[in-house]
Amino acid sequence: MTSGKNSTSKSYRDSGVDVQAGYDAVKLMAEHVKRTRTDGVMGGLGGFGGMFELPEGMKHPVLVSGTDGVGTKLKIAFAMNRHDTVGIDCVAMCVNDVLCCGAKPLFFLDYVAVGKNIPERVAEIVSGISEGCVISGCALIGGETAEMPGFYPENEYDIAGFCVGVVERDEILDINKVKAGDVIIALPSSGVHSNGFSLVRKIFSGHDLNSYIPELGRKLGEELLTPTKIYVKEILPLIQRIKSMAHITGGGFYENIPRSIPGQKGLSAKINISAVKTPAIFDIIMKTGKIEPDEMFHVFNMGVGMSLITGAENADYLLQSLNGAYIIGEITEGEGGLYLC
């Protein structure tokens, strides 16, 4: 009779699940997770639940949660055999959403499902998740690695995450404060981020991801794997000067910016297309895929990772305080929605 954490099951291993590989993966990822520890973390890895103590001194704390994955961008990671960046994407997609409510991310949990548990690869994935947590100032307090032979190919996996943040109730960003004359400010993206990759992959099918692209100054695959930018630490200190925000993800400008304005009040977001600073990768996608410019704004962030709405009196301060920020439009009276002009 055997017992304990190092016990194994030959029958389970023969079915495709290596329990020992799971233990080895936990050991390898522990050093990465340790980097993310913050003051609120209670306990360590290995429990049935991650525990986190709310910050002291808050009068009416409101928890804000968000969950997301990386999507088919993972196919680029498989093709490039690089797995240390997609974890940053997973964290970014969650913490940037939570930030749009004015909340500070507190902790993160991940879920990694693999066809075959290769401990070194799982640790590489978690190293990216940990890096994303460090960048955003939240703790990685738990997660799950599931080996699922027959469900995923041996060399493929999926990852998803869940973030919880906190904000004082009277400091939650309220789109109803937005009014005509307010300014729309863009924060640059780091590239395609994590959306539209089903279209990206279709456009570049047959292309060599290791080919060097002069306009990009690097390989195509390297450009496409650029992690989603995390905006938490630069925006949070300025949150009281911001009325509303939009994280430009799936659906591009058309789906996300209208979510940051009170359309029922007859307000519209008027965007000056010529003001949008579009990186070269989007021009390459548009020309290679023969996609109309308007459709590009329906699918991609086009170089704008976050849009902020603020009163005209705060615009200059935000432009000076936020790296690379610039004005792309204004709020106008109208039927509601988004207008590109």
Short mmCIF file of C-alpha atoms in Angstrom, two decimals:
data_model
loop_
_atom_site.label_atom_id
_atom_site.label_comp_id
_atom_site.label_asym_id
_atom_site.label_seq_id
_atom_site.Cartn_x
_atom_site.Cartn_y
_atom_site.Cartn_z
CA MET A 1 0.00 0.00 0.00
CA THR A 2 1.31 3.42 -0.92
CA SER A 3 0.07 6.85 0.04
CA GLY A 4 1.07 10.47 -0.07
CA LYS A 5 1.66 13.09 -2.69
CA ASN A 6 4.19 11.06 -4.65
CA SER A 7 1.97 8.03 -5.12
CA THR A 8 1.18 7.18 -8.73
CA SER A 9 -1.37 5.17 -10.67
CA LYS A 10 -0.02 3.02 -13.50
CA SER A 11 -3.50 2.55 -14.95
CA TYR A 12 -4.17 6.30 -14.92
CA ARG A 13 -0.80 6.97 -16.54
CA ASP A 14 -1.51 4.36 -19.21
CA SER A 15 -4.76 6.22 -20.00
CA GLY A 16 -2.73 9.36 -20.70
CA VAL A 17 -2.76 11.17 -17.34
CA ASP A 18 0.60 11.41 -15.57
CA VAL A 19 -0.03 12.35 -11.94
CA GLN A 20 3.67 12.67 -11.21
CA ALA A 21 4.04 15.18 -14.05
CA GLY A 22 1.39 17.25 -12.30
CA TYR A 23 3.40 17.28 -9.09
CA ASP A 24 6.53 18.22 -11.01
CA ALA A 25 4.71 21.08 -12.77
CA VAL A 26 3.57 22.50 -9.41
CA LYS A 27 7.15 22.48 -8.14
CA LEU A 28 8.41 24.28 -11.23
CA MET A 29 5.68 26.93 -11.22
CA ALA A 30 5.99 27.69 -7.49
CA GLU A 31 8.96 30.03 -7.99
CA HIS A 32 6.97 32.09 -10.51
CA VAL A 33 3.87 32.27 -8.31
CA LYS A 34 5.97 33.44 -5.36
CA ARG A 35 6.82 36.64 -7.27
CA THR A 36 3.17 37.70 -7.26
CA ARG A 37 2.55 37.52 -3.51
CA THR A 38 1.04 40.70 -2.03
CA ASP A 39 0.04 41.77 1.48
CA GLY A 40 -3.49 40.39 1.30
CA VAL A 41 -2.52 36.80 0.47
CA MET A 42 -3.40 34.24 3.15
CA GLY A 43 -1.92 30.74 3.04
CA GLY A 44 -0.06 29.23 0.13
CA LEU A 45 -0.53 27.01 -2.90
CA GLY A 46 -2.08 23.58 -2.54
CA GLY A 47 -5.28 24.31 -0.63
CA PHE A 48 -8.78 23.76 -1.94
CA GLY A 49 -9.32 27.51 -2.21
CA GLY A 50 -7.20 30.64 -2.47
CA MET A 51 -7.69 33.12 0.36
CA PHE A 52 -7.23 36.88 0.23
CA GLU A 53 -7.92 39.47 2.91
CA LEU A 54 -9.60 42.72 1.83
CA PRO A 55 -7.53 45.88 2.34
CA GLU A 56 -8.14 47.69 5.61
CA GLY A 57 -9.58 51.17 5.80
CA MET A 58 -12.19 50.89 3.07
CA LYS A 59 -15.65 52.22 3.98
CA HIS A 60 -17.83 50.45 1.40
CA PRO A 61 -15.69 48.03 -0.61
CA VAL A 62 -17.25 46.60 -3.75
CA LEU A 63 -15.74 43.51 -5.37
CA VAL A 64 -15.42 43.59 -9.16
CA SER A 65 -14.72 40.38 -11.07
CA GLY A 66 -13.72 39.50 -14.59
CA THR A 67 -12.88 36.32 -16.49
CA ASP A 68 -11.44 35.64 -19.93
CA GLY A 69 -9.03 33.56 -21.94
CA VAL A 70 -6.56 34.06 -24.77
CA GLY A 71 -8.53 32.57 -27.65
CA THR A 72 -7.02 31.33 -30.88
CA LYS A 73 -3.92 33.46 -30.39
CA LEU A 74 -2.73 30.29 -28.67
CA LYS A 75 -2.38 28.71 -32.12
CA ILE A 76 0.39 31.23 -32.85
CA ALA A 77 2.13 30.22 -29.62
CA PHE A 78 1.91 26.55 -30.62
CA ALA A 79 3.33 27.27 -34.06
CA MET A 80 6.18 29.37 -32.65
CA ASN A 81 6.72 26.94 -29.75
CA ARG A 82 6.80 29.89 -27.38
CA HIS A 83 4.64 29.78 -24.27
CA ASP A 84 5.90 32.48 -21.89
CA THR A 85 3.83 35.41 -23.22
CA VAL A 86 0.25 34.14 -23.58
CA GLY A 87 -0.16 34.10 -19.79
CA ILE A 88 0.33 37.87 -19.79
CA ASP A 89 -2.52 38.10 -22.32
CA CYS A 90 -4.77 36.05 -20.06
CA VAL A 91 -4.16 38.33 -17.08
CA ALA A 92 -4.43 41.49 -19.17
CA MET A 93 -7.82 40.57 -20.59
CA CYS A 94 -9.20 40.27 -17.06
CA VAL A 95 -7.46 43.07 -15.14
CA ASN A 96 -8.04 45.67 -17.87
CA ASP A 97 -11.76 44.89 -17.77
CA VAL A 98 -11.89 45.21 -13.97
CA LEU A 99 -10.00 48.49 -14.26
CA CYS A 100 -12.81 49.92 -16.41
CA CYS A 101 -14.98 49.95 -13.27
CA GLY A 102 -12.30 51.89 -11.40
CA ALA A 103 -11.25 48.81 -9.42
CA LYS A 104 -7.80 47.77 -8.29
CA PRO A 105 -7.09 44.11 -9.12
CA LEU A 106 -6.44 42.07 -5.97
CA PHE A 107 -5.96 38.47 -7.01
CA PHE A 108 -6.02 36.12 -9.96
CA LEU A 109 -6.67 32.42 -10.52
CA ASP A 110 -5.78 30.47 -13.65
CA TYR A 111 -6.99 27.34 -15.39
CA VAL A 112 -4.63 25.49 -17.72
CA ALA A 113 -5.94 22.49 -19.66
CA VAL A 114 -3.38 20.44 -21.58
CA GLY A 115 -3.38 17.44 -23.88
CA LYS A 116 -0.21 16.19 -22.23
CA ASN A 117 1.31 17.55 -19.05
CA ILE A 118 4.85 18.57 -19.87
CA PRO A 119 5.94 20.22 -16.59
CA GLU A 120 8.44 22.58 -18.20
CA ARG A 121 5.87 23.88 -20.65
CA VAL A 122 3.22 24.34 -17.96
CA ALA A 123 5.76 26.24 -15.87
CA GLU A 124 6.54 28.42 -18.90
CA ILE A 125 2.84 29.24 -19.29
CA VAL A 126 2.52 30.07 -15.59
CA SER A 127 5.64 32.24 -15.77
CA GLY A 128 3.71 34.49 -18.16
CA ILE A 129 0.64 34.49 -15.95
CA SER A 130 2.84 35.45 -13.00
CA GLU A 131 4.49 38.21 -15.01
CA GLY A 132 1.07 39.61 -15.87
CA CYS A 133 0.13 39.56 -12.20
CA VAL A 134 3.34 41.38 -11.25
CA ILE A 135 2.73 44.03 -13.92
CA SER A 136 -0.83 44.59 -12.68
CA GLY A 137 -0.02 44.35 -8.97
CA CYS A 138 -2.32 41.42 -8.21
CA ALA A 139 -1.52 38.10 -6.57
CA LEU A 140 -1.76 34.68 -8.21
CA ILE A 141 -3.37 32.78 -5.33
CA GLY A 142 -4.39 29.54 -6.99
CA GLY A 143 -5.33 27.70 -10.12
CA GLU A 144 -5.85 24.36 -11.78
CA THR A 145 -3.90 22.31 -14.28
CA ALA A 146 -5.97 19.64 -16.01
CA GLU A 147 -4.45 16.94 -18.19
CA MET A 148 -7.09 15.93 -20.76
CA PRO A 149 -5.77 13.30 -23.20
CA GLY A 150 -8.03 12.71 -26.15
CA PHE A 151 -9.68 16.09 -25.67
CA TYR A 152 -6.70 18.30 -26.59
CA PRO A 153 -3.83 17.24 -28.90
CA GLU A 154 -0.67 16.45 -26.97
CA ASN A 155 1.08 19.68 -27.95
CA GLU A 156 -1.88 21.99 -27.43
CA TYR A 157 -3.59 23.58 -24.44
CA ASP A 158 -6.07 26.23 -23.40
CA ILE A 159 -5.81 28.79 -20.61
CA ALA A 160 -8.36 30.97 -18.88
CA GLY A 161 -8.29 33.21 -15.85
CA PHE A 162 -10.38 34.94 -13.24
CA CYS A 163 -9.61 38.23 -11.52
CA VAL A 164 -11.18 39.97 -8.52
CA GLY A 165 -10.63 43.66 -7.78
CA VAL A 166 -11.99 46.13 -5.27
CA VAL A 167 -13.24 49.72 -5.39
CA GLU A 168 -14.97 52.06 -2.96
CA ARG A 169 -18.66 52.16 -3.81
CA ASP A 170 -18.72 55.93 -4.32
CA GLU A 171 -15.62 55.76 -6.56
CA ILE A 172 -17.01 53.33 -9.13
CA LEU A 173 -16.74 54.87 -12.59
CA ASP A 174 -20.20 55.98 -13.69
CA ILE A 175 -20.94 56.42 -17.40
CA ASN A 176 -23.88 58.66 -16.47
CA LYS A 177 -21.39 61.40 -15.62
CA VAL A 178 -20.34 61.59 -19.26
CA LYS A 179 -21.68 64.66 -21.09
CA ALA A 180 -21.40 66.44 -24.42
CA GLY A 181 -18.06 68.20 -24.79
CA ASP A 182 -16.08 65.55 -22.91
CA VAL A 183 -12.83 64.43 -24.48
CA ILE A 184 -11.97 60.89 -25.64
CA ILE A 185 -8.33 59.97 -25.03
CA ALA A 186 -6.55 56.95 -26.52
CA LEU A 187 -3.90 54.85 -24.82
CA PRO A 188 -1.71 52.97 -27.32
CA SER A 189 -1.99 49.21 -27.61
CA SER A 190 1.05 46.98 -27.95
CA GLY A 191 -0.34 45.46 -31.14
CA VAL A 192 -3.17 43.08 -31.97
CA HIS A 193 -3.54 42.11 -28.26
CA SER A 194 -5.78 39.01 -27.94
CA ASN A 195 -8.69 39.57 -30.29
CA GLY A 196 -9.42 38.88 -33.94
CA PHE A 197 -6.97 36.01 -34.22
CA SER A 198 -9.34 33.71 -36.07
CA LEU A 199 -9.26 36.31 -38.86
CA VAL A 200 -5.53 36.94 -38.42
CA ARG A 201 -4.76 33.23 -38.73
CA LYS A 202 -6.93 32.93 -41.84
CA ILE A 203 -5.17 35.89 -43.46
CA PHE A 204 -1.69 34.56 -42.70
CA SER A 205 -2.40 30.89 -43.35
CA GLY A 206 0.41 29.66 -45.56
CA HIS A 207 2.72 32.47 -44.42
CA ASP A 208 5.93 31.64 -42.58
CA LEU A 209 5.59 33.02 -39.04
CA ASN A 210 9.39 33.02 -38.80
CA SER A 211 9.73 35.33 -41.81
CA TYR A 212 11.28 38.72 -41.10
CA ILE A 213 8.99 41.65 -41.94
CA PRO A 214 10.92 44.90 -42.58
CA GLU A 215 7.94 47.13 -41.70
CA LEU A 216 7.75 45.44 -38.30
CA GLY A 217 11.47 45.13 -37.67
CA ARG A 218 11.05 41.52 -36.54
CA LYS A 219 9.49 38.16 -37.39
CA LEU A 220 5.76 38.03 -38.11
CA GLY A 221 5.14 35.47 -35.34
CA GLU A 222 7.02 37.56 -32.79
CA GLU A 223 4.86 40.56 -33.63
CA LEU A 224 1.63 38.58 -33.34
CA LEU A 225 2.69 37.14 -29.96
CA THR A 226 3.31 40.58 -28.46
CA PRO A 227 1.40 40.44 -25.15
CA THR A 228 -1.67 42.54 -24.46
CA LYS A 229 -0.69 45.73 -22.66
CA ILE A 230 -1.72 46.03 -19.02
CA TYR A 231 -2.80 49.56 -18.03
CA VAL A 232 -3.53 49.15 -14.32
CA LYS A 233 -0.57 50.84 -12.65
CA GLU A 234 -0.50 53.89 -14.91
CA ILE A 235 -4.25 54.55 -14.80
CA LEU A 236 -5.18 53.85 -11.17
CA PRO A 237 -3.41 56.93 -9.69
CA LEU A 238 -5.41 59.11 -12.13
CA ILE A 239 -8.76 57.37 -11.84
CA GLN A 240 -10.52 60.32 -10.16
CA ARG A 241 -9.89 62.44 -13.27
CA ILE A 242 -11.57 59.86 -15.53
CA LYS A 243 -15.33 59.56 -16.06
CA SER A 244 -15.45 56.36 -18.09
CA MET A 245 -13.21 53.86 -19.86
CA ALA A 246 -13.42 51.20 -22.55
CA HIS A 247 -11.08 48.24 -22.97
CA ILE A 248 -10.87 47.77 -26.75
CA THR A 249 -11.17 44.00 -27.16
CA GLY A 250 -13.44 41.80 -29.29
CA GLY A 251 -15.69 43.97 -31.45
CA GLY A 252 -13.11 46.73 -31.77
CA PHE A 253 -14.17 50.37 -31.60
CA TYR A 254 -17.79 49.73 -32.57
CA GLU A 255 -18.66 47.34 -29.77
CA ASN A 256 -16.57 48.67 -26.90
CA ILE A 257 -16.50 52.47 -26.95
CA PRO A 258 -20.34 52.76 -26.90
CA ARG A 259 -20.29 50.73 -23.65
CA SER A 260 -18.52 53.67 -21.99
CA ILE A 261 -21.20 56.27 -22.78
CA PRO A 262 -24.86 56.61 -21.69
CA GLY A 263 -26.48 56.09 -25.07
CA GLN A 264 -29.96 56.52 -23.62
CA LYS A 265 -29.12 60.17 -22.94
CA GLY A 266 -28.68 60.87 -26.64
CA LEU A 267 -24.88 61.07 -26.50
CA SER A 268 -22.49 59.77 -29.12
CA ALA A 269 -18.76 59.15 -29.34
CA LYS A 270 -17.32 60.98 -32.35
CA ILE A 271 -13.95 59.50 -33.34
CA ASN A 272 -11.52 61.21 -35.71
CA ILE A 273 -10.08 58.30 -37.71
CA SER A 274 -7.18 60.39 -38.99
CA ALA A 275 -6.08 60.97 -35.38
CA VAL A 276 -5.78 57.24 -34.61
CA LYS A 277 -2.14 56.16 -34.58
CA THR A 278 -2.28 52.74 -36.23
CA PRO A 279 0.78 50.43 -35.97
CA ALA A 280 2.18 48.79 -39.08
CA ILE A 281 0.80 45.33 -38.25
CA PHE A 282 -2.76 46.53 -38.87
CA ASP A 283 -1.85 47.96 -42.26
CA ILE A 284 -0.27 44.61 -43.15
CA ILE A 285 -3.39 42.73 -41.98
CA MET A 286 -5.67 45.05 -43.95
CA LYS A 287 -3.68 44.84 -47.20
CA THR A 288 -2.92 41.12 -46.99
CA GLY A 289 -6.51 40.22 -46.15
CA LYS A 290 -8.03 42.87 -48.43
CA ILE A 291 -10.21 44.08 -45.58
CA GLU A 292 -12.12 47.36 -45.74
CA PRO A 293 -10.95 50.02 -43.23
CA ASP A 294 -14.36 50.21 -41.54
CA GLU A 295 -14.34 46.46 -40.93
CA MET A 296 -10.90 46.74 -39.34
CA PHE A 297 -12.41 49.04 -36.71
CA HIS A 298 -15.16 46.45 -36.16
CA VAL A 299 -12.65 43.69 -35.36
CA PHE A 300 -9.37 45.12 -34.06
CA ASN A 301 -8.15 47.71 -31.56
CA MET A 302 -6.28 49.50 -34.40
CA GLY A 303 -3.60 50.66 -31.98
CA VAL A 304 -5.89 51.84 -29.18
CA GLY A 305 -5.88 49.50 -26.21
CA MET A 306 -7.97 51.66 -23.89
CA SER A 307 -10.09 54.75 -24.45
CA LEU A 308 -10.73 57.20 -21.63
CA ILE A 309 -13.48 59.81 -21.37
CA THR A 310 -12.76 62.87 -19.28
CA GLY A 311 -13.91 66.44 -18.86
CA ALA A 312 -12.08 69.03 -20.94
CA GLU A 313 -10.62 70.50 -17.74
CA ASN A 314 -8.72 67.24 -17.03
CA ALA A 315 -7.63 66.41 -20.55
CA ASP A 316 -4.25 68.16 -20.53
CA TYR A 317 -3.27 66.65 -17.18
CA LEU A 318 -4.06 63.13 -18.39
CA LEU A 319 -2.24 63.68 -21.68
CA GLN A 320 0.87 64.75 -19.78
CA SER A 321 0.62 61.97 -17.20
CA LEU A 322 -0.13 58.95 -19.39
CA ASN A 323 2.61 57.62 -21.64
CA GLY A 324 1.70 58.01 -25.30
CA ALA A 325 -1.84 59.28 -24.63
CA TYR A 326 -3.51 61.42 -27.30
CA ILE A 327 -6.98 62.72 -28.18
CA ILE A 328 -9.04 60.76 -30.72
CA GLY A 329 -12.45 62.35 -30.36
CA GLU A 330 -15.19 63.89 -28.26
CA ILE A 331 -18.63 63.23 -26.87
CA THR A 332 -21.41 64.91 -28.84
CA GLU A 333 -25.17 65.13 -28.69
CA GLY A 334 -26.84 62.72 -31.05
CA GLU A 335 -28.82 59.51 -31.37
CA GLY A 336 -26.31 57.50 -29.36
CA GLY A 337 -23.56 55.20 -30.51
CA LEU A 338 -20.27 55.64 -32.31
CA TYR A 339 -19.37 57.78 -35.31
CA LEU A 340 -16.10 57.49 -37.19
CA CYS A 341 -15.32 60.51 -39.30
#
